Short mmCIF file of N, CA and C in Angstrom, two decimals:
data_model
loop_
_atom_site.label_atom_id
_atom_site.label_comp_id
_atom_site.label_asym_id
_atom_site.label_seq_id
_atom_site.Cartn_x
_atom_site.Cartn_y
_atom_site.Cartn_z
N GLU A 1 9.20 -61.85 8.01
CA GLU A 1 8.55 -59.69 7.60
C GLU A 1 8.63 -60.11 9.58
N PHE A 2 8.40 -60.45 9.99
CA PHE A 2 8.45 -60.42 11.26
C PHE A 2 9.89 -59.46 12.42
N ARG A 3 11.37 -60.41 11.55
CA ARG A 3 12.15 -59.75 11.94
C ARG A 3 12.61 -58.46 11.33
N ARG A 4 12.05 -57.99 9.95
CA ARG A 4 12.24 -56.25 8.98
C ARG A 4 11.94 -55.44 10.32
N VAL A 5 10.47 -55.82 10.94
CA VAL A 5 9.79 -54.95 11.32
C VAL A 5 9.94 -54.42 12.62
N LEU A 6 10.94 -56.14 13.48
CA LEU A 6 11.18 -55.65 14.95
C LEU A 6 12.63 -55.20 14.61
N PHE A 7 13.62 -54.80 13.76
CA PHE A 7 14.70 -53.94 13.41
C PHE A 7 14.73 -52.59 12.98
N ARG A 8 13.36 -51.89 12.55
CA ARG A 8 12.76 -51.08 12.30
C ARG A 8 12.16 -50.63 13.97
N SER A 9 12.17 -50.81 14.14
CA SER A 9 10.85 -50.22 15.66
C SER A 9 11.02 -50.59 16.78
N VAL A 10 12.14 -51.53 16.80
CA VAL A 10 12.70 -51.85 18.58
C VAL A 10 14.05 -51.07 18.79
N ASP A 11 14.12 -50.49 19.81
CA ASP A 11 16.57 -50.17 20.26
C ASP A 11 16.46 -51.60 20.96
N VAL A 12 15.30 -52.41 21.75
CA VAL A 12 16.52 -52.99 22.86
C VAL A 12 14.68 -54.47 23.26
N VAL A 13 16.15 -55.63 23.32
CA VAL A 13 15.46 -56.55 23.54
C VAL A 13 15.72 -56.67 24.03
N VAL A 14 14.81 -57.72 25.62
CA VAL A 14 15.73 -58.14 27.12
C VAL A 14 14.69 -59.78 27.15
N ALA A 15 15.51 -60.32 27.03
CA ALA A 15 15.20 -61.80 27.27
C ALA A 15 15.99 -62.86 28.89
N GLY A 16 15.69 -63.70 29.04
CA GLY A 16 15.83 -64.39 30.47
C GLY A 16 16.38 -66.32 29.65
N HIS A 17 15.57 -66.70 30.75
CA HIS A 17 15.90 -68.14 30.43
C HIS A 17 18.07 -67.87 30.58
N ASP A 18 18.17 -67.86 29.97
CA ASP A 18 19.85 -68.33 30.49
C ASP A 18 20.24 -68.09 31.81
N HIS A 19 20.81 -68.14 32.70
CA HIS A 19 20.97 -68.07 33.87
C HIS A 19 22.26 -67.51 33.75
N SER A 20 22.26 -66.22 33.76
CA SER A 20 23.70 -65.25 33.10
C SER A 20 23.19 -63.76 32.99
N TYR A 21 23.61 -63.46 32.44
CA TYR A 21 24.17 -62.07 31.65
C TYR A 21 24.85 -61.88 30.09
N GLU A 22 24.38 -61.39 29.76
CA GLU A 22 24.64 -61.10 27.91
C GLU A 22 24.16 -59.83 27.78
N ARG A 23 24.87 -58.59 27.08
CA ARG A 23 24.45 -57.76 26.29
C ARG A 23 25.19 -57.56 24.61
N PHE A 24 24.43 -57.96 24.19
CA PHE A 24 25.39 -57.80 22.72
C PHE A 24 25.24 -56.89 21.78
N LYS A 25 26.67 -56.29 20.94
CA LYS A 25 26.70 -55.08 20.00
C LYS A 25 25.58 -54.29 19.86
N PRO A 26 25.46 -53.15 19.21
CA PRO A 26 24.46 -53.24 18.43
C PRO A 26 23.70 -53.72 17.09
N ILE A 27 22.42 -54.73 17.03
CA ILE A 27 22.50 -54.53 15.79
C ILE A 27 22.16 -54.20 14.60
N ARG A 28 22.66 -54.18 13.21
CA ARG A 28 21.99 -53.51 12.25
C ARG A 28 21.44 -54.69 11.45
N ILE A 29 19.88 -54.13 10.30
CA ILE A 29 19.46 -55.01 9.91
C ILE A 29 20.08 -54.80 8.45
N SER A 30 20.78 -54.44 7.99
CA SER A 30 21.80 -54.11 7.06
C SER A 30 23.34 -53.03 7.25
N ALA A 31 23.88 -52.65 6.44
CA ALA A 31 24.79 -51.55 5.79
C ALA A 31 25.32 -50.73 6.15
N ASN A 32 23.80 -49.86 5.32
CA ASN A 32 23.52 -48.79 5.41
C ASN A 32 22.17 -48.64 5.96
N SER A 33 22.13 -49.02 7.07
CA SER A 33 20.56 -48.82 8.13
C SER A 33 20.83 -47.59 9.49
N ASP A 34 20.23 -47.05 8.85
CA ASP A 34 20.36 -46.29 10.83
C ASP A 34 19.29 -46.74 11.85
N HIS A 35 19.80 -47.48 12.38
CA HIS A 35 19.25 -48.17 13.85
C HIS A 35 19.11 -49.67 13.62
N ALA A 36 19.76 -49.58 15.18
CA ALA A 36 20.28 -51.17 15.65
C ALA A 36 19.62 -51.39 16.45
N VAL A 37 19.58 -52.70 17.15
CA VAL A 37 19.06 -53.40 18.29
C VAL A 37 20.19 -53.62 18.58
N THR A 38 19.26 -53.63 20.35
CA THR A 38 20.45 -54.20 21.36
C THR A 38 19.77 -55.62 22.13
N PHE A 39 20.61 -56.41 21.81
CA PHE A 39 19.68 -57.90 22.88
C PHE A 39 20.48 -58.29 24.53
N ILE A 40 19.28 -58.22 24.78
CA ILE A 40 19.88 -58.34 26.84
C ILE A 40 19.62 -59.57 26.53
N THR A 41 20.65 -60.41 27.53
CA THR A 41 19.67 -61.48 28.60
C THR A 41 20.48 -61.43 29.60
N THR A 42 19.26 -61.69 30.05
CA THR A 42 19.86 -61.23 32.17
C THR A 42 18.66 -62.43 32.43
N GLY A 43 19.31 -63.59 33.08
CA GLY A 43 18.85 -64.51 34.14
C GLY A 43 19.53 -65.12 35.48
N GLY A 44 20.03 -63.80 35.76
CA GLY A 44 21.45 -64.32 37.06
C GLY A 44 19.85 -63.81 38.44
N GLY A 45 18.69 -64.74 38.49
CA GLY A 45 18.06 -63.78 40.19
C GLY A 45 17.93 -64.85 41.35
N GLY A 46 19.35 -65.80 40.75
CA GLY A 46 19.13 -66.70 41.85
C GLY A 46 19.88 -68.23 41.90
N ALA A 47 18.79 -68.43 41.19
CA ALA A 47 19.42 -70.86 40.13
C ALA A 47 20.79 -70.19 39.62
N ARG A 48 21.25 -71.77 40.02
CA ARG A 48 22.44 -72.26 39.38
C ARG A 48 22.73 -71.21 38.01
N LEU A 49 24.04 -70.27 38.14
CA LEU A 49 24.18 -69.91 37.04
C LEU A 49 25.19 -70.73 35.65
N TYR A 50 24.74 -70.43 35.39
CA TYR A 50 25.57 -70.79 33.55
C TYR A 50 26.72 -70.67 32.87
N PRO A 51 27.24 -70.89 32.66
CA PRO A 51 28.95 -70.20 32.44
C PRO A 51 28.91 -69.43 31.00
N VAL A 52 29.60 -68.50 30.98
CA VAL A 52 29.25 -67.70 29.67
C VAL A 52 30.59 -68.20 28.98
N TYR A 53 29.93 -68.55 27.41
CA TYR A 53 31.52 -68.97 26.15
C TYR A 53 31.59 -67.20 25.55
N HIS A 54 32.17 -66.51 25.44
CA HIS A 54 32.49 -65.37 24.83
C HIS A 54 32.73 -65.09 23.39
N MET A 55 31.95 -64.15 23.42
CA MET A 55 32.12 -64.11 21.23
C MET A 55 31.84 -62.83 20.75
N ALA A 56 32.63 -62.72 19.29
CA ALA A 56 32.57 -61.43 19.38
C ALA A 56 31.85 -60.75 19.27
N GLY A 57 30.16 -60.96 19.37
CA GLY A 57 29.09 -60.03 19.76
C GLY A 57 29.27 -59.34 20.55
N HIS A 58 29.53 -59.87 21.30
CA HIS A 58 28.92 -59.88 23.50
C HIS A 58 30.40 -58.06 23.93
N ALA A 59 29.04 -57.18 23.96
CA ALA A 59 29.38 -56.34 24.52
C ALA A 59 30.11 -56.11 26.16
N PHE A 60 29.18 -57.52 26.70
CA PHE A 60 29.23 -57.23 27.60
C PHE A 60 28.89 -59.03 28.47
N ALA A 61 29.81 -59.73 29.33
CA ALA A 61 28.83 -60.87 29.04
C ALA A 61 29.62 -61.50 30.31
N VAL A 62 28.43 -61.80 31.50
CA VAL A 62 29.23 -62.55 33.33
C VAL A 62 28.63 -63.30 33.57
N SER A 63 28.72 -64.73 34.67
CA SER A 63 28.43 -65.17 35.00
C SER A 63 28.04 -64.90 36.13
N GLU A 64 27.70 -63.97 37.15
CA GLU A 64 26.97 -63.73 38.18
C GLU A 64 25.74 -63.73 38.32
N HIS A 65 25.35 -64.01 39.90
CA HIS A 65 23.84 -63.17 39.84
C HIS A 65 23.90 -61.20 39.55
N HIS A 66 22.74 -61.69 39.21
CA HIS A 66 22.41 -60.12 39.44
C HIS A 66 21.14 -59.42 39.15
N PHE A 67 21.03 -58.23 38.35
CA PHE A 67 19.53 -57.77 38.26
C PHE A 67 19.42 -56.38 38.23
N CYS A 68 18.36 -56.08 37.02
CA CYS A 68 19.09 -55.24 36.38
C CYS A 68 17.59 -53.48 36.65
N VAL A 69 18.00 -52.75 36.31
CA VAL A 69 17.46 -50.81 36.80
C VAL A 69 17.67 -51.37 34.98
N PHE A 70 15.84 -50.32 34.59
CA PHE A 70 16.01 -49.93 33.02
C PHE A 70 15.46 -48.27 33.75
N THR A 71 16.34 -47.21 33.15
CA THR A 71 15.64 -45.82 33.56
C THR A 71 15.56 -45.47 32.06
N VAL A 72 14.11 -44.25 31.63
CA VAL A 72 13.72 -43.70 30.59
C VAL A 72 13.15 -42.77 30.49
N GLU A 73 13.77 -41.70 30.25
CA GLU A 73 13.77 -40.86 30.63
C GLU A 73 14.32 -39.42 28.93
N GLY A 74 12.80 -38.70 28.65
CA GLY A 74 12.86 -38.32 27.84
C GLY A 74 13.03 -39.14 26.19
N GLY A 75 14.13 -39.29 26.00
CA GLY A 75 15.06 -40.28 24.92
C GLY A 75 16.27 -40.70 25.05
N LYS A 76 16.06 -41.00 26.37
CA LYS A 76 17.51 -41.56 27.20
C LYS A 76 17.41 -42.86 27.68
N LEU A 77 17.34 -43.91 27.56
CA LEU A 77 16.94 -45.39 28.81
C LEU A 77 18.32 -45.31 28.69
N ALA A 78 18.17 -45.11 29.88
CA ALA A 78 19.90 -46.46 30.54
C ALA A 78 19.40 -47.46 31.69
N LEU A 79 20.85 -47.99 31.12
CA LEU A 79 20.57 -49.66 32.12
C LEU A 79 21.68 -49.68 33.33
N GLN A 80 21.18 -50.85 34.10
CA GLN A 80 21.90 -50.77 35.26
C GLN A 80 22.07 -52.02 35.62
N VAL A 81 23.15 -52.58 35.42
CA VAL A 81 23.13 -53.92 35.92
C VAL A 81 24.03 -54.55 36.78
N LEU A 82 23.56 -54.54 38.53
CA LEU A 82 23.97 -54.38 39.62
C LEU A 82 23.86 -56.23 40.18
N ASP A 83 24.92 -56.70 40.91
CA ASP A 83 24.74 -57.52 41.95
C ASP A 83 23.51 -57.43 43.25
N PRO A 84 24.12 -58.77 44.06
CA PRO A 84 22.98 -58.65 45.16
C PRO A 84 23.49 -57.44 46.23
N SER A 85 24.57 -57.25 45.78
CA SER A 85 25.11 -56.13 46.79
C SER A 85 25.44 -55.17 46.74
N GLY A 86 24.75 -54.53 45.05
CA GLY A 86 24.25 -53.67 44.55
C GLY A 86 26.16 -53.26 44.28
N GLN A 87 26.55 -53.11 43.06
CA GLN A 87 28.03 -53.59 43.58
C GLN A 87 27.20 -52.92 41.40
N GLU A 88 28.38 -52.70 40.31
CA GLU A 88 27.68 -52.35 38.50
C GLU A 88 28.91 -53.52 39.27
N ILE A 89 27.85 -54.08 37.66
CA ILE A 89 28.10 -55.19 36.95
C ILE A 89 28.29 -54.07 35.13
N ASP A 90 27.64 -53.80 35.25
CA ASP A 90 27.68 -53.63 33.57
C ASP A 90 27.32 -52.17 34.10
N HIS A 91 26.90 -51.40 32.65
CA HIS A 91 26.03 -50.54 32.39
C HIS A 91 26.08 -49.86 31.08
N LEU A 92 24.66 -49.36 30.85
CA LEU A 92 24.09 -48.66 28.82
C LEU A 92 23.44 -47.98 29.56
N THR A 93 23.91 -46.78 28.53
CA THR A 93 23.10 -45.70 28.00
C THR A 93 22.75 -45.54 26.53
N ILE A 94 21.38 -45.38 25.60
CA ILE A 94 21.26 -45.27 24.57
C ILE A 94 20.64 -43.82 23.99
N THR A 95 20.92 -42.77 23.80
CA THR A 95 20.05 -41.42 23.80
C THR A 95 19.70 -41.12 21.96
N LYS A 96 18.22 -41.48 21.74
CA LYS A 96 18.10 -41.10 20.77
C LYS A 96 17.87 -39.11 20.42
N THR A 97 18.30 -38.14 19.46
CA THR A 97 17.26 -37.64 18.84
C THR A 97 16.44 -37.13 18.14
N ASP A 98 15.85 -36.68 18.11
CA ASP A 98 15.00 -37.19 17.09
C ASP A 98 14.68 -37.64 16.10
N GLY A 99 14.24 -39.01 17.24
CA GLY A 99 14.38 -39.95 16.64
C GLY A 99 15.49 -41.29 15.74
N ARG A 100 16.31 -40.34 16.48
CA ARG A 100 17.49 -41.14 16.25
C ARG A 100 18.39 -41.73 17.00
N LEU A 101 18.92 -42.99 16.66
CA LEU A 101 20.48 -42.86 18.10
C LEU A 101 21.20 -41.95 17.66
N ASP A 102 21.53 -42.19 18.60
CA ASP A 102 23.41 -41.54 18.56
C ASP A 102 24.15 -41.97 18.17
N PRO A 103 25.25 -41.43 17.24
CA PRO A 103 25.55 -42.16 16.36
C PRO A 103 27.00 -42.60 17.09
N VAL A 104 27.73 -42.03 18.02
CA VAL A 104 28.56 -42.41 18.57
C VAL A 104 28.44 -44.21 19.06
N TYR A 105 26.91 -44.65 19.87
CA TYR A 105 26.33 -45.50 19.97
C TYR A 105 26.62 -46.71 18.10
N MET A 106 25.97 -45.98 17.24
CA MET A 106 25.73 -46.83 16.49
C MET A 106 27.26 -47.31 15.65
N GLY A 107 28.07 -46.56 16.23
CA GLY A 107 29.78 -46.49 15.62
C GLY A 107 29.89 -47.78 15.97
N ASP A 108 29.13 -49.10 17.16
CA ASP A 108 29.67 -49.86 17.34
C ASP A 108 29.30 -51.38 17.08
N ALA A 109 27.64 -50.64 15.89
CA ALA A 109 27.15 -51.60 15.60
C ALA A 109 27.78 -52.49 14.66
N ARG A 110 27.23 -53.73 15.15
CA ARG A 110 27.43 -54.64 13.56
C ARG A 110 25.84 -55.09 13.12
N THR A 111 26.83 -55.61 11.58
CA THR A 111 24.93 -55.67 10.62
C THR A 111 25.11 -56.75 10.99
N TRP A 112 23.57 -57.69 10.93
CA TRP A 112 22.96 -58.71 10.01
C TRP A 112 22.29 -58.71 9.25
N GLU A 113 22.22 -59.53 8.00
CA GLU A 113 21.98 -59.67 6.90
C GLU A 113 21.42 -59.85 6.50
N PHE A 114 20.12 -59.96 6.16
CA PHE A 114 18.80 -61.50 6.29
C PHE A 114 18.91 -61.68 4.95
N PRO A 115 18.18 -63.30 5.24
CA PRO A 115 18.99 -63.96 3.23
C PRO A 115 17.64 -63.37 3.25
#
């Protein structure tokens, strides 16, 4: 039940531990869902990096030292991922209008069916 609540009320999940950066394509709970969650793993703060094994679900992944800057203004969340020199590695913008995610963003979403 926790997964179903998560997929109805959360737009982004940020996790650490793996010493790399991975942003996954948005994931829907079902094919007809109008909501999706983006999962981000960020762990490039200075320790030895782990290799990244690319997979179909990745929107972007890299084994580089980095940090993330999140900005939230109104219905817009922006993510900028920067290397230690300040060069952009990745970016993401999620826009919501009237509580609904942008259709272009949703067009990239994959479906994850729960048993």
